[in-house]
Amino acid sequence: MARKHSKHGRYEDVPVEEDAPAPVIDCWLCGRPTGKTIVWHHPVPKSRGGRDVVPMHGICQQTLIANFTNSELQRHGTDVEGLLAHPNVRKFVDWVANKDPDFTATIAKKQR
């Protein structure tokens, strides 16, 4: 039976980029580079019609969920500055600024 492809392909001399560095993606909330785990967060919750997603650290997403309701997140939309104006979020972002990108910790539950 005949071969479909020759033993010596036409692309054997082309260098393959196996160790190409992955692009560095910054967190939408804190601005730090994301680590191995990237959470794709809906700034406007899906239950409120949100479709866009932004890259975040898991700990940053937990902080938003602990400090805002879905209605509040819908009102802020993609306005990061409005979210950072909240004292608890600003305190968190200042605290996490010097942490490792893969840093994780438990976040306090909603205080309602």
XYZ file of C-alpha atoms in Angstrom:
112
model
C 0.000 0.000 0.000
C 1.314 3.472 -0.877
C 2.069 6.074 1.762
C -0.087 9.170 1.989
C 2.881 11.267 3.059
C 6.551 10.963 2.320
C 8.991 9.986 5.088
C 10.718 13.304 4.630
C 8.122 16.022 4.959
C 8.595 19.397 3.372
C 8.534 21.071 6.792
C 11.291 19.106 8.529
C 13.766 22.006 8.411
C 11.375 24.606 9.795
C 12.173 25.397 13.443
C 9.300 24.789 15.832
C 8.735 27.246 18.667
C 8.035 24.869 21.526
C 9.233 27.062 24.360
C 7.521 30.283 23.320
C 6.662 32.302 26.428
C 2.981 32.630 27.184
C 1.655 36.167 26.913
C 1.393 37.937 30.254
C -2.185 38.889 31.063
C -2.880 41.491 33.743
C -5.693 41.194 36.260
C -8.615 43.491 35.501
C -9.042 44.578 39.138
C -5.581 44.774 40.702
C -3.423 45.147 37.567
C -0.912 42.474 38.651
C 0.112 39.787 36.146
C -2.041 36.689 36.409
C -0.417 33.421 37.393
C -1.092 29.872 36.296
C -4.808 30.128 37.015
C -6.864 32.789 35.276
C -10.494 33.322 36.213
C -12.650 34.785 33.432
C -15.058 37.054 35.297
C -18.228 38.731 33.995
C -18.051 42.395 35.166
C -21.789 42.591 34.572
C -23.214 39.323 35.937
C -24.663 36.907 33.403
C -27.949 37.006 35.319
C -28.081 40.746 34.544
C -27.318 40.377 30.828
C -23.531 40.540 30.954
C -21.640 38.884 28.124
C -18.129 40.319 28.293
C -15.459 38.595 30.375
C -12.242 39.940 31.865
C -9.184 38.095 33.260
C -8.800 38.129 37.027
C -7.117 36.338 39.903
C -9.430 34.038 41.817
C -8.838 36.016 45.008
C -9.765 39.284 43.269
C -13.013 37.789 41.993
C -13.841 36.499 45.480
C -13.310 39.993 46.855
C -15.776 41.481 44.366
C -18.356 38.816 45.135
C -17.933 39.368 48.887
C -18.358 43.154 48.652
C -20.963 43.718 45.929
C -24.367 42.360 44.996
C -25.207 41.513 41.380
C -27.226 44.739 41.142
C -24.255 46.801 42.316
C -21.929 45.053 39.861
C -24.420 45.747 37.075
C -24.447 49.464 37.956
C -20.649 49.647 37.937
C -20.332 47.664 34.711
C -16.755 47.730 33.447
C -15.826 50.821 35.525
C -12.862 49.553 37.551
C -12.334 52.952 39.179
C -15.859 52.841 40.601
C -15.142 49.448 42.161
C -11.799 50.631 43.525
C -13.533 53.577 45.200
C -15.129 51.118 47.641
C -12.974 51.202 50.824
C -12.835 47.408 51.288
C -11.798 46.814 47.679
C -9.161 49.565 47.788
C -7.763 48.140 51.027
C -7.623 44.662 49.453
C -5.900 45.861 46.255
C -3.295 47.769 48.274
C -2.704 44.676 50.429
C -2.413 42.209 47.540
C -0.193 44.479 45.393
C 3.078 42.865 46.523
C 1.863 39.260 46.628
C 2.821 36.465 44.234
C 0.517 36.139 41.167
C -0.586 32.672 42.330
C -1.230 33.840 45.910
C -4.541 32.716 47.345
C -6.293 33.162 50.679
C -9.775 32.880 52.089
C -11.926 35.961 51.797
C -14.468 37.013 54.418
C -18.079 36.320 53.520
C -20.556 39.042 52.639
C -21.458 41.306 55.520
C -25.106 42.025 54.856
